[in-house]
Amino acid sequence: MFQWTPDTFRAVQAKEQEASRLAEALDEAARAAAQGLEQEARRAARKSVAIRAQLRPPGSDRLAVEVKDLSETGFQIETVYRLTVGSTVWLAIPSLAPLEAMVAWHRDRHYGCRFHRALYPAVFDHIVSLAGR
C-alpha cells in the first residue's frame, strides 16, 4: 500500500510545477507562432508604393506626404510634419476622393495610418496601378 511521505509529496509537487511551466511555455510558443502568421499575412497584403499625396489633419491645411506602402486597411507615409497618434486624417491621392484614416503609430518621419473603412479590393488595385505610372 502506498503512503504519502513528505519526500513523495514534494516530488509530486515539483513535477506538477514543472508540468505547469511546460504548459505555459507551450501556450506562449503557440501565441508567438499565431502572431507570426498574422504578421506574415499582413505583410503579404501590403504593397510598396511611392505616391505623392496630400494629408489633411483636423483644423489644418493639406500637407505634402509620400505614401510608402499601402494595404486595404492602411498605409504608411513619410513626412516632415508632426502628426498626433490617434488623430483623424484625410489622405488625398490624385484623382480619388479623400480617404479618412487614423494615425496609428509613428517613428521618426514615418507614420502608420489605418483607414476608417477598408478599401475595396478594386480601389486598392487602382491605387497600386496609379503608383506604377
Backbone as a chain_set.jsonl record, in Angstrom:
{"seq": "MFQWTPDTFRAVQAKEQEASRLAEALDEAARAAAQGLEQEARRAARKSVAIRAQLRPPGSDRLAVEVKDLSETGFQIETVYRLTVGSTVWLAIPSLAPLEAMVAWHRDRHYGCRFHRALYPAVFDHIVSLAGR", "coords": {"N": [[0.832, -1.184, 0.0], [0.448, 2.253, -0.844], [1.983, 5.035, 0.675], [1.806, 8.408, 1.544], [4.592, 10.398, 1.929], [6.596, 13.046, 3.278], [8.684, 13.433, 1.417], [7.767, 12.162, -0.964], [5.519, 13.701, -1.426], [6.676, 16.265, -1.903], [8.098, 15.631, -4.221], [6.035, 15.001, -6.054], [4.747, 17.462, -6.075], [6.77, 19.072, -7.178], [6.924, 17.957, -9.756], [4.374, 18.611, -10.713], [4.581, 21.418, -10.759], [6.599, 21.69, -12.679], [5.292, 20.617, -14.915], [3.297, 22.528, -15.189], [4.831, 24.81, -15.816], [5.878, 23.966, -18.284], [3.507, 23.747, -19.781], [2.732, 26.447, -19.815], [4.882, 27.499, -21.277], [4.471, 26.218, -23.735], [1.984, 27.318, -24.441], [2.756, 30.01, -24.726], [4.549, 29.766, -26.867], [2.774, 28.913, -28.85], [1.125, 31.18, -29.041], [3.029, 33.041, -29.964], [3.68, 31.9, -32.435], [1.208, 32.089, -33.75], [0.941, 34.871, -33.829], [3.106, 35.494, -35.452], [2.271, 34.299, -37.866], [0.049, 35.882, -38.377], [1.248, 38.401, -38.719], [2.799, 37.828, -40.959], [0.803, 37.328, -42.84], [-0.276, 39.869, -42.947], [1.85, 41.325, -44.025], [1.91, 40.199, -46.556], [-0.293, 41.264, -47.822], [0.337, 43.862, -48.119], [1.531, 46.505, -50.15], [4.404, 47.894, -51.563], [4.769, 51.235, -52.392], [5.152, 54.381, -54.106], [3.819, 57.184, -53.75], [2.993, 60.465, -54.308], [1.133, 62.484, -52.263], [-1.529, 64.211, -50.531], [-2.151, 65.118, -47.175], [-4.607, 65.755, -44.803], [-4.805, 66.903, -41.672], [-7.083, 67.345, -38.84], [-8.428, 70.61, -38.71], [-6.378, 71.808, -40.118], [-4.325, 72.824, -42.916], [-3.785, 71.157, -46.092], [-1.135, 68.802, -46.172], [1.958, 68.002, -47.697], [2.816, 64.704, -48.463], [4.455, 61.493, -48.719], [3.288, 58.459, -49.749], [4.354, 55.407, -48.653], [3.886, 52.679, -48.364], [1.051, 50.497, -48.849], [-2.042, 49.046, -47.934], [-5.166, 47.24, -47.927], [-6.248, 48.034, -45.564], [-4.777, 50.113, -44.511], [-2.002, 52.51, -44.491], [1.394, 53.654, -44.938], [3.161, 56.596, -44.392], [5.598, 59.098, -45.254], [6.741, 62.041, -43.891], [7.672, 65.441, -43.127], [6.193, 66.788, -41.364], [4.609, 67.017, -38.139], [2.457, 64.662, -36.733], [-0.349, 63.666, -34.742], [-0.635, 60.768, -32.859], [-3.511, 58.784, -32.964], [-5.134, 60.726, -33.96], [-7.523, 61.857, -36.429], [-7.201, 61.782, -39.923], [-7.206, 62.869, -43.378], [-6.516, 61.337, -46.36], [-5.447, 62.399, -49.441], [-5.251, 61.276, -52.543], [-4.187, 61.885, -55.813], [-6.803, 62.14, -58.18], [-8.644, 60.676, -56.729], [-11.281, 60.494, -54.264], [-10.924, 62.002, -51.001], [-9.605, 59.925, -48.39], [-10.59, 58.741, -45.28], [-8.739, 58.312, -42.299], [-6.947, 57.017, -39.403], [-4.242, 58.038, -37.408], [-2.0, 55.668, -36.453], [0.546, 54.967, -35.477], [3.956, 56.182, -35.048], [7.316, 56.664, -36.181], [10.197, 58.397, -36.163], [10.186, 60.156, -39.114], [8.175, 58.718, -40.214], [4.859, 57.514, -40.493], [2.21, 55.402, -39.531], [-0.982, 54.664, -40.693], [-4.427, 53.846, -40.252], [-7.109, 52.973, -42.247], [-10.39, 54.347, -41.957], [-12.524, 52.967, -43.041], [-12.05, 49.915, -44.63], [-10.379, 49.591, -47.775], [-12.001, 48.828, -50.843], [-11.181, 45.916, -52.716], [-10.872, 46.449, -55.494], [-10.475, 49.228, -55.527], [-8.118, 49.411, -54.063], [-6.397, 47.997, -55.839], [-6.536, 49.782, -57.991], [-5.312, 52.098, -56.926], [-2.725, 51.111, -56.464], [-2.029, 50.579, -59.086], [-1.944, 53.188, -60.07], [0.323, 54.076, -58.805], [2.246, 52.786, -60.207], [2.627, 54.142, -62.523]], "CA": [[0.0, 0.0, 0.0], [1.212, 3.482, -0.995], [1.82, 6.023, 1.736], [2.397, 9.708, 1.271], [5.61, 10.877, 2.86], [6.967, 14.407, 2.878], [9.53, 13.386, 0.218], [6.951, 11.875, -2.147], [4.658, 14.864, -1.634], [7.5, 17.296, -2.547], [8.431, 15.174, -5.57], [4.831, 15.168, -6.864], [4.538, 18.9, -6.196], [7.782, 19.572, -8.121], [6.514, 17.509, -11.091], [3.215, 19.412, -11.108], [5.072, 22.75, -11.1], [7.31, 21.559, -13.948], [4.278, 20.444, -15.955], [2.633, 23.818, -15.351], [5.77, 25.676, -16.55], [5.926, 23.488, -19.663], [2.242, 24.122, -20.416], [2.802, 27.885, -20.066], [5.841, 27.713, -22.366], [3.804, 25.795, -24.967], [0.982, 28.341, -24.744], [3.469, 31.195, -25.22], [5.057, 29.432, -28.199], [1.622, 28.893, -29.76], [0.734, 32.585, -29.265], [4.052, 33.672, -30.805], [3.527, 31.363, -33.791], [-0.007, 32.674, -34.323], [1.228, 36.274, -34.114], [3.985, 35.496, -36.615], [1.451, 34.028, -39.052], [-0.787, 37.059, -38.61], [2.102, 39.441, -39.279], [3.18, 37.417, -42.31], [-0.368, 37.552, -43.693], [-0.395, 41.311, -43.113], [2.874, 41.752, -44.968], [1.594, 39.715, -47.898], [-1.327, 42.111, -48.407], [0.868, 45.223, -48.184], [2.29, 46.787, -51.371], [5.314, 49.027, -51.517], [4.415, 52.208, -53.421], [5.724, 55.729, -53.942], [2.76, 58.058, -54.244], [2.918, 61.807, -53.722], [-0.262, 62.727, -51.912], [-1.719, 65.249, -49.53], [-2.798, 64.647, -45.958], [-5.205, 66.882, -44.075], [-5.203, 66.68, -40.284], [-8.196, 68.221, -38.466], [-8.114, 72.008, -38.452], [-5.115, 72.171, -40.75], [-4.275, 72.767, -44.369], [-3.221, 69.918, -46.617], [0.309, 68.654, -46.04], [2.542, 67.119, -48.701], [3.35, 63.463, -47.905], [4.693, 60.422, -49.673], [2.788, 57.162, -49.297], [5.44, 54.456, -48.86], [3.255, 51.384, -48.606], [-0.405, 50.555, -48.834], [-2.824, 47.814, -47.871], [-6.596, 47.559, -47.943], [-6.643, 48.549, -44.255], [-3.996, 51.258, -44.055], [-0.88, 52.97, -45.291], [2.497, 54.285, -44.243], [3.607, 57.803, -45.081], [6.774, 59.8, -44.766], [6.508, 63.484, -43.937], [8.43, 66.227, -42.152], [5.219, 67.371, -40.448], [4.277, 66.22, -36.958], [1.062, 64.243, -36.611], [-0.654, 63.122, -33.429], [-1.174, 59.407, -32.867], [-4.906, 58.769, -32.545], [-5.92, 61.754, -34.648], [-8.126, 61.527, -37.715], [-6.623, 62.499, -41.064], [-7.787, 62.519, -44.675], [-5.483, 61.146, -47.37], [-5.907, 62.777, -50.781], [-4.432, 60.767, -53.637], [-4.724, 62.488, -57.031], [-7.915, 61.521, -58.919], [-9.534, 59.925, -55.828], [-11.864, 61.242, -53.148], [-10.122, 61.825, -49.785], [-9.858, 58.717, -47.607], [-10.464, 59.012, -43.853], [-7.891, 57.345, -41.599], [-6.485, 57.392, -38.072], [-2.806, 57.838, -37.215], [-1.861, 54.561, -35.502], [1.887, 54.94, -34.888], [4.969, 56.953, -35.777], [8.737, 56.505, -35.906], [10.923, 59.437, -36.898], [9.306, 60.862, -40.061], [7.243, 57.726, -40.781], [3.61, 57.349, -39.753], [1.303, 54.365, -39.998], [-2.376, 55.085, -40.545], [-5.424, 52.817, -40.517], [-8.309, 53.534, -42.865], [-11.641, 54.257, -41.196], [-13.19, 51.831, -43.706], [-11.095, 49.235, -45.509], [-10.563, 49.833, -49.207], [-12.463, 47.719, -51.669], [-10.04, 45.383, -53.468], [-10.721, 47.138, -56.786], [-9.905, 50.55, -55.252], [-6.721, 49.134, -53.702], [-5.68, 47.682, -57.081], [-6.456, 51.01, -58.775], [-4.287, 52.968, -56.346], [-1.425, 50.493, -56.733], [-1.725, 50.782, -60.509], [-1.569, 54.597, -60.217], [1.698, 54.213, -58.314], [3.126, 52.2, -61.208], [2.735, 55.035, -63.7]], "C": [[0.876, 1.246, 0.0], [0.927, 4.425, 0.16], [2.51, 7.318, 1.312], [3.412, 10.021, 2.36], [5.94, 12.294, 2.442], [7.814, 14.425, 1.599], [8.702, 13.113, -1.037], [6.021, 13.05, -2.451], [5.429, 15.965, -2.356], [7.836, 16.912, -3.983], [7.232, 15.357, -6.509], [4.568, 16.656, -7.106], [5.525, 19.497, -7.21], [7.406, 19.184, -9.551], [5.319, 18.322, -11.597], [3.636, 20.829, -11.507], [5.808, 22.732, -12.438], [6.324, 21.415, -15.106], [3.563, 21.757, -16.227], [3.531, 24.78, -16.133], [5.847, 25.265, -18.018], [4.655, 23.875, -20.422], [2.231, 25.618, -20.737], [3.746, 28.189, -21.221], [5.225, 27.315, -23.706], [2.747, 26.811, -25.398], [1.644, 29.589, -25.33], [4.003, 30.943, -26.621], [3.926, 29.434, -29.228], [1.154, 30.316, -30.064], [1.736, 33.282, -30.189], [3.937, 33.185, -32.244], [2.309, 31.97, -34.479], [0.229, 34.134, -34.685], [2.132, 36.381, -35.338], [3.22, 35.243, -37.895], [0.593, 35.232, -39.402], [0.038, 38.181, -39.236], [2.516, 39.099, -40.699], [2.024, 37.642, -43.275], [-0.535, 39.043, -43.958], [0.619, 41.803, -44.134], [2.523, 41.349, -46.39], [0.602, 40.64, -48.598], [-0.845, 43.548, -48.611], [1.712, 45.379, -49.443], [3.171, 48.009, -51.155], [4.985, 49.95, -52.691], [5.203, 53.492, -53.174], [4.735, 56.697, -54.575], [2.85, 59.404, -53.534], [1.441, 62.111, -53.501], [-0.323, 63.907, -50.949], [-2.488, 64.659, -48.368], [-3.355, 65.861, -45.242], [-5.571, 66.442, -42.67], [-6.349, 67.614, -39.92], [-7.704, 69.646, -38.176], [-6.819, 72.486, -39.077], [-5.259, 72.167, -42.26], [-3.691, 71.423, -44.795], [-1.698, 69.954, -46.531], [0.815, 67.706, -47.116], [3.165, 65.912, -48.003], [3.694, 62.512, -49.04], [4.199, 59.118, -49.052], [3.853, 56.137, -49.668], [4.938, 53.033, -49.071], [1.777, 51.471, -48.311], [-0.977, 49.157, -48.691], [-4.289, 48.216, -47.92], [-7.036, 48.195, -46.629], [-5.841, 49.756, -43.79], [-2.841, 51.592, -44.968], [0.193, 53.527, -44.377], [2.926, 55.491, -45.07], [4.925, 58.274, -44.477], [6.503, 61.284, -44.944], [7.367, 64.172, -42.89], [7.492, 66.84, -41.108], [4.953, 66.433, -39.276], [2.777, 65.931, -36.941], [0.869, 63.63, -35.24], [-1.249, 61.733, -33.565], [-2.588, 59.454, -32.288], [-5.771, 59.801, -33.258], [-6.446, 61.241, -35.984], [-7.481, 62.394, -38.786], [-7.349, 62.073, -42.326], [-6.655, 62.465, -45.684], [-6.075, 61.46, -48.734], [-4.877, 62.312, -51.8], [-5.028, 61.348, -54.911], [-5.713, 61.577, -57.745], [-8.828, 60.651, -58.051], [-10.119, 60.857, -54.772], [-10.991, 61.023, -51.912], [-10.584, 60.612, -48.981], [-9.598, 59.021, -46.131], [-9.655, 57.901, -43.185], [-7.55, 57.875, -40.208], [-4.995, 57.118, -37.989], [-2.631, 56.797, -36.113], [-0.51, 54.548, -34.8], [2.801, 55.891, -35.65], [6.363, 56.605, -35.273], [9.473, 57.502, -36.78], [9.949, 60.192, -37.808], [8.281, 59.931, -40.706], [6.034, 57.567, -39.86], [2.808, 56.216, -40.381], [-0.119, 54.787, -39.709], [-3.304, 53.95, -40.948], [-6.663, 53.483, -41.096], [-9.515, 53.342, -41.953], [-12.486, 53.096, -41.726], [-12.173, 51.222, -44.661], [-11.412, 49.538, -46.972], [-11.166, 48.601, -49.869], [-11.255, 47.212, -52.465], [-9.814, 46.091, -54.799], [-10.103, 48.526, -56.601], [-8.428, 50.397, -54.896], [-5.895, 48.87, -54.963], [-5.506, 48.929, -57.951], [-5.36, 51.934, -58.245], [-2.899, 52.412, -56.615], [-1.046, 50.695, -58.197], [-1.348, 52.232, -60.786], [-0.104, 54.803, -59.814], [2.699, 53.686, -59.339], [3.355, 53.079, -62.424], [3.93, 55.932, -63.593]], "O": [[1.881, 1.326, 0.706], [-0.221, 4.594, 0.573], [3.629, 7.318, 0.8], [3.123, 9.919, 3.553], [5.586, 12.701, 1.335], [7.676, 15.336, 0.784], [8.908, 13.758, -2.064], [5.768, 13.354, -3.617], [4.918, 16.548, -3.312], [7.857, 17.769, -4.866], [7.398, 15.819, -7.638], [4.209, 17.056, -8.213], [5.14, 20.343, -8.016], [7.554, 19.994, -10.466], [5.263, 18.679, -12.773], [3.115, 21.383, -12.475], [5.659, 23.652, -13.242], [6.507, 22.026, -16.159], [3.255, 22.066, -17.378], [3.05, 25.489, -17.016], [5.879, 26.123, -18.901], [4.726, 24.287, -21.58], [1.774, 26.018, -21.808], [3.447, 29.042, -22.057], [5.433, 28.0, -24.707], [2.631, 27.126, -26.582], [1.157, 30.157, -26.307], [3.918, 31.821, -27.479], [4.107, 29.905, -30.351], [0.823, 30.629, -31.207], [1.343, 34.024, -31.089], [4.081, 33.976, -33.176], [2.371, 32.326, -35.655], [-0.229, 34.593, -35.731], [1.942, 37.267, -36.171], [3.479, 35.891, -38.909], [0.426, 35.567, -40.574], [-0.415, 38.838, -40.174], [2.579, 39.981, -41.555], [2.234, 38.093, -44.401], [-0.893, 39.441, -45.067], [0.289, 42.605, -45.007], [2.813, 42.087, -47.332], [0.643, 40.788, -49.819], [-1.55, 44.358, -49.212], [2.511, 44.503, -49.773], [2.725, 49.027, -50.626], [4.928, 49.509, -53.839], [5.843, 53.646, -52.134], [4.801, 56.991, -55.769], [2.789, 59.472, -52.306], [0.619, 62.011, -54.412], [0.694, 64.511, -50.606], [-3.362, 63.811, -48.547], [-2.67, 66.872, -45.087], [-6.532, 65.695, -42.481], [-6.575, 68.595, -40.629], [-6.702, 69.847, -37.49], [-6.227, 73.462, -38.617], [-6.193, 71.582, -42.81], [-3.177, 70.659, -43.978], [-1.063, 70.979, -46.779], [0.162, 66.707, -47.415], [3.947, 66.068, -47.066], [3.272, 62.708, -50.18], [4.637, 58.726, -47.97], [4.218, 56.002, -50.836], [5.501, 52.278, -49.864], [1.307, 52.379, -47.626], [-0.454, 48.2, -49.262], [-4.611, 49.404, -47.952], [-8.088, 48.832, -46.578], [-6.183, 50.366, -42.777], [-2.707, 51.045, -46.062], [-0.051, 53.831, -43.21], [3.039, 55.412, -46.293], [5.304, 57.905, -43.365], [6.088, 61.728, -46.014], [7.746, 63.565, -41.888], [7.949, 67.351, -40.085], [5.059, 65.214, -39.404], [1.949, 66.826, -37.109], [1.821, 63.128, -34.64], [-2.23, 61.529, -34.28], [-2.83, 60.083, -31.258], [-6.998, 59.756, -33.171], [-5.889, 60.32, -36.582], [-7.246, 63.585, -38.582], [-8.024, 61.044, -42.348], [-5.916, 63.436, -45.848], [-7.076, 60.869, -49.139], [-3.785, 62.871, -51.909], [-6.246, 61.316, -55.087], [-5.472, 60.379, -57.89], [-9.698, 59.958, -58.579], [-9.524, 61.88, -54.433], [-10.375, 59.966, -51.781], [-11.775, 60.312, -48.901], [-8.522, 59.498, -45.77], [-9.851, 56.717, -43.459], [-7.828, 59.029, -39.882], [-4.531, 56.076, -38.45], [-3.058, 57.01, -34.978], [-0.43, 54.155, -33.636], [2.474, 56.347, -36.745], [6.559, 56.293, -34.098], [9.376, 57.45, -38.006], [8.994, 60.799, -37.325], [7.594, 60.325, -41.648], [6.159, 57.494, -38.638], [2.738, 56.088, -41.603], [-0.428, 55.222, -38.6], [-3.007, 53.187, -41.868], [-7.202, 54.429, -40.522], [-9.649, 52.324, -41.272], [-13.082, 52.343, -40.955], [-11.513, 51.939, -45.412], [-12.57, 49.716, -47.347], [-10.866, 47.47, -49.488], [-10.396, 48.006, -52.847], [-8.667, 46.311, -55.188], [-9.295, 48.956, -57.424], [-7.588, 51.162, -55.369], [-4.822, 49.447, -55.137], [-4.461, 49.115, -58.574], [-4.577, 52.487, -59.018], [-1.988, 53.166, -56.96], [0.115, 50.953, -58.514], [-0.512, 52.489, -61.653], [0.61, 55.606, -60.415], [3.861, 54.091, -59.343], [4.202, 52.772, -63.263], [4.176, 56.743, -64.486]]}, "num_chains": 1, "name": "protein.A"}
